Short mmCIF file of C-alpha atoms (C1' of nucleotides) in Angstrom, two decimals:
data_model
loop_
_atom_site.label_atom_id
_atom_site.label_comp_id
_atom_site.label_asym_id
_atom_site.label_seq_id
_atom_site.Cartn_x
_atom_site.Cartn_y
_atom_site.Cartn_z
CA UNK A 1 -3.62 -137.46 303.47
CA UNK A 2 -2.38 -133.91 303.47
CA UNK A 3 -1.48 -132.65 300.08
CA UNK A 4 1.68 -130.67 300.62
CA UNK A 5 3.39 -128.16 298.46
CA UNK A 6 6.91 -127.01 298.81
CA UNK A 7 7.27 -123.31 298.86
CA UNK A 8 9.05 -120.08 299.66
CA UNK A 9 12.62 -119.99 298.93
CA UNK A 10 14.51 -117.52 301.00
CA UNK A 11 17.86 -116.32 299.75
CA UNK A 12 20.40 -115.75 302.52
CA UNK A 13 23.89 -114.50 303.06
CA UNK A 14 23.59 -111.13 301.32
CA UNK A 15 21.91 -107.84 302.12
CA UNK A 16 18.23 -107.94 301.37
CA UNK A 17 15.75 -105.20 300.68
CA UNK A 18 12.34 -105.18 302.30
CA UNK A 19 11.10 -107.69 299.76
CA UNK A 20 13.78 -110.17 300.66
CA UNK A 21 15.34 -110.05 297.24
CA UNK A 22 19.07 -109.76 297.15
CA UNK A 23 20.35 -106.28 296.61
CA UNK A 24 23.01 -106.52 293.96
CA UNK A 25 24.56 -103.76 291.90
CA UNK A 26 21.90 -101.69 290.20
CA UNK A 27 21.55 -102.22 286.44
CA UNK A 28 23.44 -99.59 284.47
CA UNK A 29 21.39 -97.34 282.19
CA UNK A 30 21.84 -97.42 278.46
CA UNK A 31 22.70 -101.08 278.11
CA UNK A 32 20.59 -103.94 276.93
CA UNK A 33 23.02 -106.85 276.86
CA UNK A 34 24.20 -108.72 279.90
CA UNK A 35 26.24 -111.89 280.33
CA UNK A 36 24.95 -114.62 282.57
CA UNK A 37 27.34 -113.67 285.36
CA UNK A 38 26.11 -110.08 285.28
CA UNK A 39 22.57 -111.36 285.62
CA UNK A 40 23.73 -113.46 288.57
CA UNK A 41 24.90 -110.22 290.17
CA UNK A 42 21.69 -108.35 289.44
CA UNK A 43 19.21 -111.03 290.42
CA UNK A 44 20.95 -113.14 293.04
CA UNK A 45 19.90 -116.26 291.14
CA UNK A 46 22.67 -118.74 290.32
CA UNK A 47 23.82 -119.31 286.74
CA UNK A 48 22.63 -122.89 287.10
CA UNK A 49 19.20 -121.67 288.04
CA UNK A 50 19.06 -119.20 285.15
CA UNK A 51 19.94 -121.92 282.64
CA UNK A 52 17.48 -124.28 284.28
CA UNK A 53 14.71 -121.65 284.12
CA UNK A 54 15.33 -121.35 280.41
CA UNK A 55 15.29 -125.13 279.92
CA UNK A 56 11.93 -125.55 281.61
CA UNK A 57 10.34 -122.71 279.65
CA UNK A 58 10.29 -120.08 282.35
CA UNK A 59 12.26 -117.60 280.24
CA UNK A 60 10.92 -115.93 277.07
CA UNK A 61 13.73 -117.05 274.74
CA UNK A 62 17.09 -115.51 275.57
CA UNK A 63 19.28 -114.03 272.81
CA UNK A 64 22.63 -115.63 272.00
CA UNK A 65 25.90 -114.35 270.60
CA UNK A 66 27.24 -115.95 267.41
CA UNK A 67 29.15 -118.39 269.63
CA UNK A 68 26.08 -119.41 271.58
CA UNK A 69 26.58 -117.43 274.77
CA UNK A 70 23.49 -115.95 276.39
CA UNK A 71 22.92 -112.20 276.27
CA UNK A 72 20.13 -111.10 278.58
CA UNK A 73 18.18 -107.90 277.90
CA UNK A 74 16.53 -105.43 280.27
CA UNK A 75 13.23 -107.10 279.44
CA UNK A 76 14.70 -110.39 280.63
CA UNK A 77 15.81 -108.76 283.86
CA UNK A 78 12.33 -107.31 284.41
CA UNK A 79 10.86 -110.74 283.86
CA UNK A 80 13.32 -112.28 286.31
CA UNK A 81 12.37 -109.67 288.90
CA UNK A 82 8.74 -110.71 288.61
CA UNK A 83 9.63 -114.41 288.70
CA UNK A 84 11.75 -113.88 291.81
CA UNK A 85 8.91 -112.14 293.56
CA UNK A 86 6.45 -114.85 292.65
CA UNK A 87 8.88 -117.58 293.81
CA UNK A 88 9.42 -115.74 297.07
CA UNK A 89 5.72 -115.90 297.72
CA UNK A 90 5.64 -119.62 297.11
CA UNK A 91 4.19 -119.86 293.66
CA UNK A 92 5.16 -123.31 292.34
CA UNK A 93 7.52 -123.26 289.37
CA UNK A 94 4.93 -125.15 287.33
CA UNK A 95 2.45 -122.29 287.76
CA UNK A 96 5.03 -119.75 286.71
CA UNK A 97 5.81 -121.81 283.62
CA UNK A 98 2.10 -121.78 282.83
CA UNK A 99 2.06 -118.00 283.22
CA UNK A 100 5.10 -117.71 280.94
CA UNK A 101 3.28 -119.81 278.32
CA UNK A 102 0.27 -117.54 278.50
CA UNK A 103 2.49 -114.50 278.01
CA UNK A 104 4.01 -116.14 274.92
CA UNK A 105 0.57 -116.85 273.51
CA UNK A 106 -0.29 -113.15 273.34
CA UNK A 107 -3.00 -110.75 274.49
CA UNK A 108 -5.89 -113.18 274.02
CA UNK A 109 -4.73 -114.90 277.21
CA UNK A 110 -5.20 -111.77 279.35
CA UNK A 111 -8.25 -113.20 281.15
CA UNK A 112 -6.51 -116.42 282.07
CA UNK A 113 -3.46 -114.51 283.26
CA UNK A 114 -5.62 -112.26 285.40
CA UNK A 115 -7.28 -115.32 286.89
CA UNK A 116 -3.97 -117.00 287.66
CA UNK A 117 -2.57 -113.93 289.40
CA UNK A 118 -5.80 -113.31 291.29
CA UNK A 119 -5.78 -116.87 292.61
CA UNK A 120 -2.20 -116.45 293.69
CA UNK A 121 -3.00 -113.16 295.38
CA UNK A 122 -5.60 -114.97 297.47
CA UNK A 123 -2.97 -117.51 298.39
CA UNK A 124 -0.58 -114.78 299.45
CA UNK A 125 -3.25 -113.09 301.55
CA UNK A 126 -4.05 -116.37 303.27
CA UNK A 127 -0.41 -116.94 304.00
CA UNK A 128 -0.05 -113.48 305.51
CA UNK A 129 -2.93 -114.30 307.84
CA UNK A 130 -1.33 -117.61 308.77
CA UNK A 131 1.95 -115.93 309.54
CA UNK A 132 0.28 -113.25 311.63
CA UNK A 133 -1.62 -115.79 313.69
CA UNK A 134 1.60 -117.69 314.33
CA UNK A 135 3.25 -114.46 315.34
CA UNK A 136 0.73 -114.29 318.19
CA UNK A 137 1.67 -117.76 319.41
CA UNK A 138 5.34 -116.87 319.14
CA UNK A 139 4.84 -113.65 321.11
CA UNK A 140 3.04 -115.58 323.81
CA UNK A 141 5.75 -118.24 324.15
CA UNK A 142 8.59 -115.73 324.02
CA UNK A 143 6.92 -113.70 326.76
CA UNK A 144 6.75 -116.78 328.97
CA UNK A 145 10.46 -117.40 328.55
CA UNK A 146 11.28 -113.73 329.05
CA UNK A 147 9.25 -113.67 332.28
CA UNK A 148 11.06 -116.75 333.52
CA UNK A 149 14.38 -115.13 332.69
CA UNK A 150 13.53 -111.90 334.48
CA UNK A 151 12.35 -113.82 337.52
CA UNK A 152 15.63 -115.74 337.56
CA UNK A 153 17.59 -112.52 337.28
CA UNK A 154 15.76 -110.97 340.25
CA UNK A 155 16.41 -114.15 342.20
CA UNK A 156 20.08 -113.85 341.38
CA UNK A 157 20.30 -110.22 342.46
CA UNK A 158 18.65 -110.95 345.76
CA UNK A 159 20.55 -114.12 346.50
CA UNK B 1 25.12 -119.06 294.91
CA UNK B 2 21.78 -118.57 296.56
CA UNK B 3 21.33 -120.68 299.60
CA UNK B 4 17.76 -121.85 299.39
CA UNK B 5 15.57 -123.39 301.99
CA UNK B 6 12.43 -125.27 301.35
CA UNK B 7 9.55 -124.13 303.38
CA UNK B 8 5.90 -123.71 304.17
CA UNK B 9 3.82 -126.62 303.61
CA UNK B 10 0.24 -125.73 302.94
CA UNK B 11 -2.36 -128.35 303.58
CA UNK B 12 -5.19 -128.30 301.05
CA UNK B 13 -8.48 -129.99 300.35
CA UNK B 14 -10.23 -129.38 303.67
CA UNK B 15 -11.70 -126.39 305.41
CA UNK B 16 -9.05 -124.26 307.05
CA UNK B 17 -9.24 -121.79 309.87
CA UNK B 18 -7.53 -118.41 309.67
CA UNK B 19 -4.22 -120.01 310.57
CA UNK B 20 -4.40 -122.37 307.65
CA UNK B 21 -4.54 -125.42 309.87
CA UNK B 22 -7.12 -127.99 308.99
CA UNK B 23 -10.26 -127.79 311.02
CA UNK B 24 -11.01 -131.31 312.12
CA UNK B 25 -13.41 -132.46 314.78
CA UNK B 26 -12.68 -130.70 318.04
CA UNK B 27 -11.01 -132.81 320.72
CA UNK B 28 -13.57 -134.20 323.17
CA UNK B 29 -13.20 -133.16 326.80
CA UNK B 30 -12.38 -135.66 329.50
CA UNK B 31 -10.20 -137.94 327.41
CA UNK B 32 -6.47 -138.26 327.34
CA UNK B 33 -5.93 -141.21 325.03
CA UNK B 34 -6.17 -141.05 321.26
CA UNK B 35 -5.31 -143.54 318.52
CA UNK B 36 -3.15 -142.44 315.66
CA UNK B 37 -6.16 -142.16 313.34
CA UNK B 38 -7.94 -139.89 315.80
CA UNK B 39 -4.86 -137.69 315.87
CA UNK B 40 -4.93 -137.66 312.07
CA UNK B 41 -8.48 -136.26 312.32
CA UNK B 42 -7.57 -133.63 314.90
CA UNK B 43 -4.33 -132.38 313.39
CA UNK B 44 -4.66 -132.96 309.66
CA UNK B 45 -1.23 -134.57 309.65
CA UNK B 46 -0.99 -138.02 308.06
CA UNK B 47 -0.27 -141.12 310.14
CA UNK B 48 2.95 -141.48 308.14
CA UNK B 49 3.98 -138.02 309.17
CA UNK B 50 3.13 -138.59 312.83
CA UNK B 51 5.24 -141.75 312.93
CA UNK B 52 8.01 -139.99 311.07
CA UNK B 53 7.94 -137.06 313.52
CA UNK B 54 8.40 -139.54 316.34
CA UNK B 55 11.26 -141.30 314.60
CA UNK B 56 13.23 -138.11 314.06
CA UNK B 57 12.78 -136.93 317.65
CA UNK B 58 10.16 -134.29 317.08
CA UNK B 59 7.71 -135.91 319.54
CA UNK B 60 8.26 -136.11 323.32
CA UNK B 61 7.93 -139.92 323.62
CA UNK B 62 4.46 -141.22 322.87
CA UNK B 63 2.78 -143.79 325.17
CA UNK B 64 2.01 -147.29 323.89
CA UNK B 65 -0.62 -149.92 324.71
CA UNK B 66 0.55 -153.38 325.83
CA UNK B 67 0.44 -154.43 322.17
CA UNK B 68 2.62 -151.56 321.05
CA UNK B 69 0.00 -149.23 319.57
CA UNK B 70 0.47 -145.51 320.08
CA UNK B 71 -1.83 -143.64 322.45
CA UNK B 72 -1.50 -139.87 322.14
CA UNK B 73 -2.35 -137.58 325.07
CA UNK B 74 -3.75 -134.05 325.13
CA UNK B 75 -0.23 -132.84 325.80
CA UNK B 76 0.87 -134.54 322.59
CA UNK B 77 -1.92 -132.82 320.70
CA UNK B 78 -0.92 -129.44 322.15
CA UNK B 79 2.64 -130.08 321.06
CA UNK B 80 1.48 -131.05 317.58
CA UNK B 81 -0.52 -127.83 317.36
CA UNK B 82 2.61 -125.83 318.06
CA UNK B 83 4.67 -127.89 315.63
CA UNK B 84 2.06 -127.42 312.90
CA UNK B 85 2.10 -123.68 313.39
CA UNK B 86 5.86 -123.54 313.26
CA UNK B 87 5.94 -125.70 310.13
CA UNK B 88 3.35 -123.51 308.50
CA UNK B 89 5.62 -120.54 309.00
CA UNK B 90 8.50 -122.34 307.37
CA UNK B 91 10.60 -123.37 310.32
CA UNK B 92 12.82 -126.19 309.07
CA UNK B 93 12.16 -129.55 310.68
CA UNK B 94 15.75 -129.64 311.95
CA UNK B 95 15.14 -126.45 313.97
CA UNK B 96 11.98 -127.89 315.45
CA UNK B 97 13.85 -131.04 316.43
CA UNK B 98 16.42 -128.83 318.13
CA UNK B 99 13.63 -127.06 320.01
CA UNK B 100 12.15 -130.44 321.04
CA UNK B 101 15.55 -131.49 322.38
CA UNK B 102 15.78 -128.30 324.43
CA UNK B 103 12.35 -128.96 325.87
CA UNK B 104 13.45 -132.48 326.86
CA UNK B 105 16.56 -131.10 328.56
CA UNK B 106 14.50 -129.09 331.04
CA UNK B 107 14.16 -125.53 332.32
CA UNK B 108 17.86 -124.71 332.16
CA UNK B 109 17.43 -124.40 328.38
CA UNK B 110 14.88 -121.57 328.66
CA UNK B 111 17.33 -118.93 327.35
CA UNK B 112 18.25 -120.96 324.30
CA UNK B 113 14.61 -121.69 323.57
CA UNK B 114 13.75 -118.02 323.84
CA UNK B 115 16.56 -117.20 321.46
CA UNK B 116 15.45 -119.80 318.94
CA UNK B 117 11.87 -118.57 318.93
CA UNK B 118 12.93 -114.94 318.78
CA UNK B 119 15.07 -115.63 315.73
CA UNK B 120 12.18 -117.41 314.08
CA UNK B 121 9.84 -114.53 314.90
CA UNK B 122 12.19 -112.20 313.04
CA UNK B 123 12.07 -114.57 310.10
CA UNK B 124 8.29 -114.59 310.13
CA UNK B 125 8.17 -110.79 310.26
CA UNK B 126 10.52 -110.56 307.33
CA UNK B 127 8.42 -112.97 305.36
CA UNK B 128 5.26 -111.00 306.07
CA UNK B 129 7.00 -107.91 304.66
CA UNK B 130 8.08 -109.87 301.59
CA UNK B 131 4.58 -111.10 300.99
CA UNK B 132 3.11 -107.65 301.39
CA UNK B 133 5.53 -106.14 298.92
CA UNK B 134 4.66 -108.84 296.40
CA UNK B 135 1.01 -108.16 297.00
CA UNK B 136 1.64 -104.65 295.64
CA UNK B 137 3.17 -106.03 292.45
CA UNK B 138 0.29 -108.45 292.10
CA UNK B 139 -2.28 -105.69 292.57
CA UNK B 140 -0.56 -103.62 289.92
CA UNK B 141 -0.47 -106.44 287.37
CA UNK B 142 -4.02 -107.54 288.06
CA UNK B 143 -5.21 -103.97 287.61
CA UNK B 144 -3.55 -103.84 284.20
CA UNK B 145 -5.34 -106.98 283.08
CA UNK B 146 -8.63 -105.81 284.56
CA UNK B 147 -8.32 -102.49 282.70
CA UNK B 148 -7.65 -104.32 279.46
CA UNK B 149 -10.65 -106.54 280.04
CA UNK B 150 -12.95 -103.60 280.76
CA UNK B 151 -11.71 -101.79 277.67
CA UNK B 152 -12.42 -104.89 275.57
CA UNK B 153 -15.92 -105.17 277.05
CA UNK B 154 -16.72 -101.54 276.19
CA UNK B 155 -15.41 -102.17 272.70
CA UNK B 156 -17.70 -105.17 272.40
CA UNK B 157 -20.77 -103.23 273.56
CA UNK B 158 -20.15 -100.45 271.11
CA UNK B 159 -19.21 -102.56 268.13
"C1'" DC C 1 -12.12 -170.07 312.35
"C1'" DG C 2 -11.53 -166.92 308.83
"C1'" DC C 3 -12.00 -162.18 307.47
"C1'" DT C 4 -11.59 -157.35 307.81
"C1'" DT C 5 -9.74 -153.38 309.79
"C1'" DG C 6 -6.33 -150.91 312.05
"C1'" DC C 7 -2.08 -150.76 313.69
"C1'" DT C 8 3.19 -151.87 313.67
"C1'" DT C 9 8.14 -151.67 311.48
"C1'" DG C 10 12.44 -150.51 308.55
"C1'" DG C 11 13.53 -149.07 304.50
"C1'" DA C 12 12.66 -147.58 299.83
"C1'" DG C 13 10.40 -144.17 296.79
"C1'" DT C 14 8.61 -139.46 295.40
"C1'" DG C 15 8.37 -134.58 294.02
"C1'" DC C 16 10.21 -130.28 294.04
"C1'" DA C 17 13.67 -127.01 293.13
"C1'" DC C 18 17.60 -126.66 292.46
"C1'" DT C 19 22.84 -127.90 292.16
"C1'" DC C 20 26.64 -129.95 290.34
"C1'" DC C 21 29.63 -132.53 287.04
"C1'" DA C 22 32.33 -133.80 283.02
"C1'" DG C 23 33.84 -132.60 279.01
"C1'" DG C 24 33.92 -129.34 275.65
"C1'" DT C 25 34.14 -124.38 273.24
"C1'" DC C 26 35.32 -119.58 273.09
"C1'" DT C 27 37.70 -115.20 274.48
"C1'" DC C 28 41.09 -112.56 276.50
"C1'" DT C 29 45.68 -111.39 278.21
"C1'" DA C 30 50.75 -112.05 278.34
"C1'" DT D 1 50.39 -119.33 271.09
"C1'" DA D 2 49.74 -120.81 275.64
"C1'" DG D 3 47.16 -120.58 279.63
"C1'" DA D 4 43.38 -118.76 282.48
"C1'" DG D 5 38.84 -118.01 282.88
"C1'" DA D 6 33.96 -117.64 281.43
"C1'" DC D 7 30.70 -119.99 279.09
"C1'" DC D 8 28.17 -124.09 276.93
"C1'" DT D 9 25.46 -128.87 277.22
"C1'" DG D 10 22.84 -133.11 278.92
"C1'" DG D 11 22.34 -135.61 282.55
"C1'" DA D 12 23.21 -137.06 287.23
"C1'" DG D 13 23.11 -135.80 292.15
"C1'" DT D 14 21.32 -133.41 296.44
"C1'" DG D 15 18.39 -132.09 300.38
"C1'" DC D 16 14.12 -131.64 302.28
"C1'" DA D 17 9.85 -133.32 303.85
"C1'" DC D 18 7.30 -136.36 303.39
"C1'" DT D 19 4.96 -140.76 301.37
"C1'" DC D 20 4.53 -145.34 300.46
"C1'" DC D 21 5.44 -150.39 300.65
"C1'" DA D 22 5.60 -155.11 302.26
"C1'" DA D 23 5.13 -158.04 305.76
"C1'" DG D 24 3.37 -158.96 310.05
"C1'" DC D 25 0.56 -158.64 314.50
"C1'" DA D 26 -3.87 -157.88 317.23
"C1'" DA D 27 -8.84 -157.13 318.02
"C1'" DG D 28 -13.62 -157.60 316.76
"C1'" DC D 29 -17.28 -159.91 314.18
"C1'" DG D 30 -20.37 -163.60 311.85
#
DNA sequence: CGCTTGCTTGGAGTGCACTCCAGGTCTCTA
DNA sequence: TAGAGACCTGGAGTGCACTCCAAGCAAGCG
């Protein structure tokens, strides 16, 4: 039986940069406190998703105001940038949670972190190769259809 | 709200070729009838998945024996190869079903098929760019950990 | 003949990653 | 001080792509 994994998540419906991440307003300098809706703007993640990430341990403890509202810092935004990139390349959420745990545990987990990222890098490289090989098939098929179309057009001109 | 799509499915636990497809026994020449379990061997898809593909209209009508068992042809296997490649690159099953419908409708759907594949090719190219940009981040992080590790090793030698 | 193995079906179940809901609190503006 | 709007929570719901189940049929073997 094939063991399947679900993977890349591709945000749509907004301008994207070359990495496919949404391009929101740039973070202002000189601030270190952001509401959840500001973070939604910056990261393109939904507020639901941000809260869910925190619940499952994918966020390194977010500050709160005295009334319990979240205040994200620049560090949090940096972390979310990394998480978004890893998600985009199909790293399962469970693996990212593991990585977040290792980060919380301190510098003695450097080797394990390195290992985790190296394994993922291999995965990404493999996927790039897969995609490229499919690109060849796609090119071939598209050429066939384009040829057929051009032949039909010539036919039409003549007839 | 981010609109997400679920995507590439990556078979594991068996040798893979550069396209990430499972490498099963090669199809024998001179045959044009295969049982479902032979197709499982050749494609790496599960029997469940093959039956499910047929149910949802992703297969171009599979032959049956007089007792109702499926007999797949070489054409079916070729089609499954294409489908596997498209799945691997994250084409949603619904889009592939659409493509299968167009194929069933005949040559007058060439333009729409070309369009569909061209759009998907753009998607694949974008994803390759995404992956490459993440590879840079990964390289950077891994280098940091590797530097730390080497520094610790030198420390250990000296002390 | 009974047993095993492989196949059939419709429909239910699974896992992942969100996504939403109801009901409540807090803050801000008029 | 009233109302709008942003935020909070736990838990339920959603969509996708499988994945499995139960019950039954058919072929081959000792």
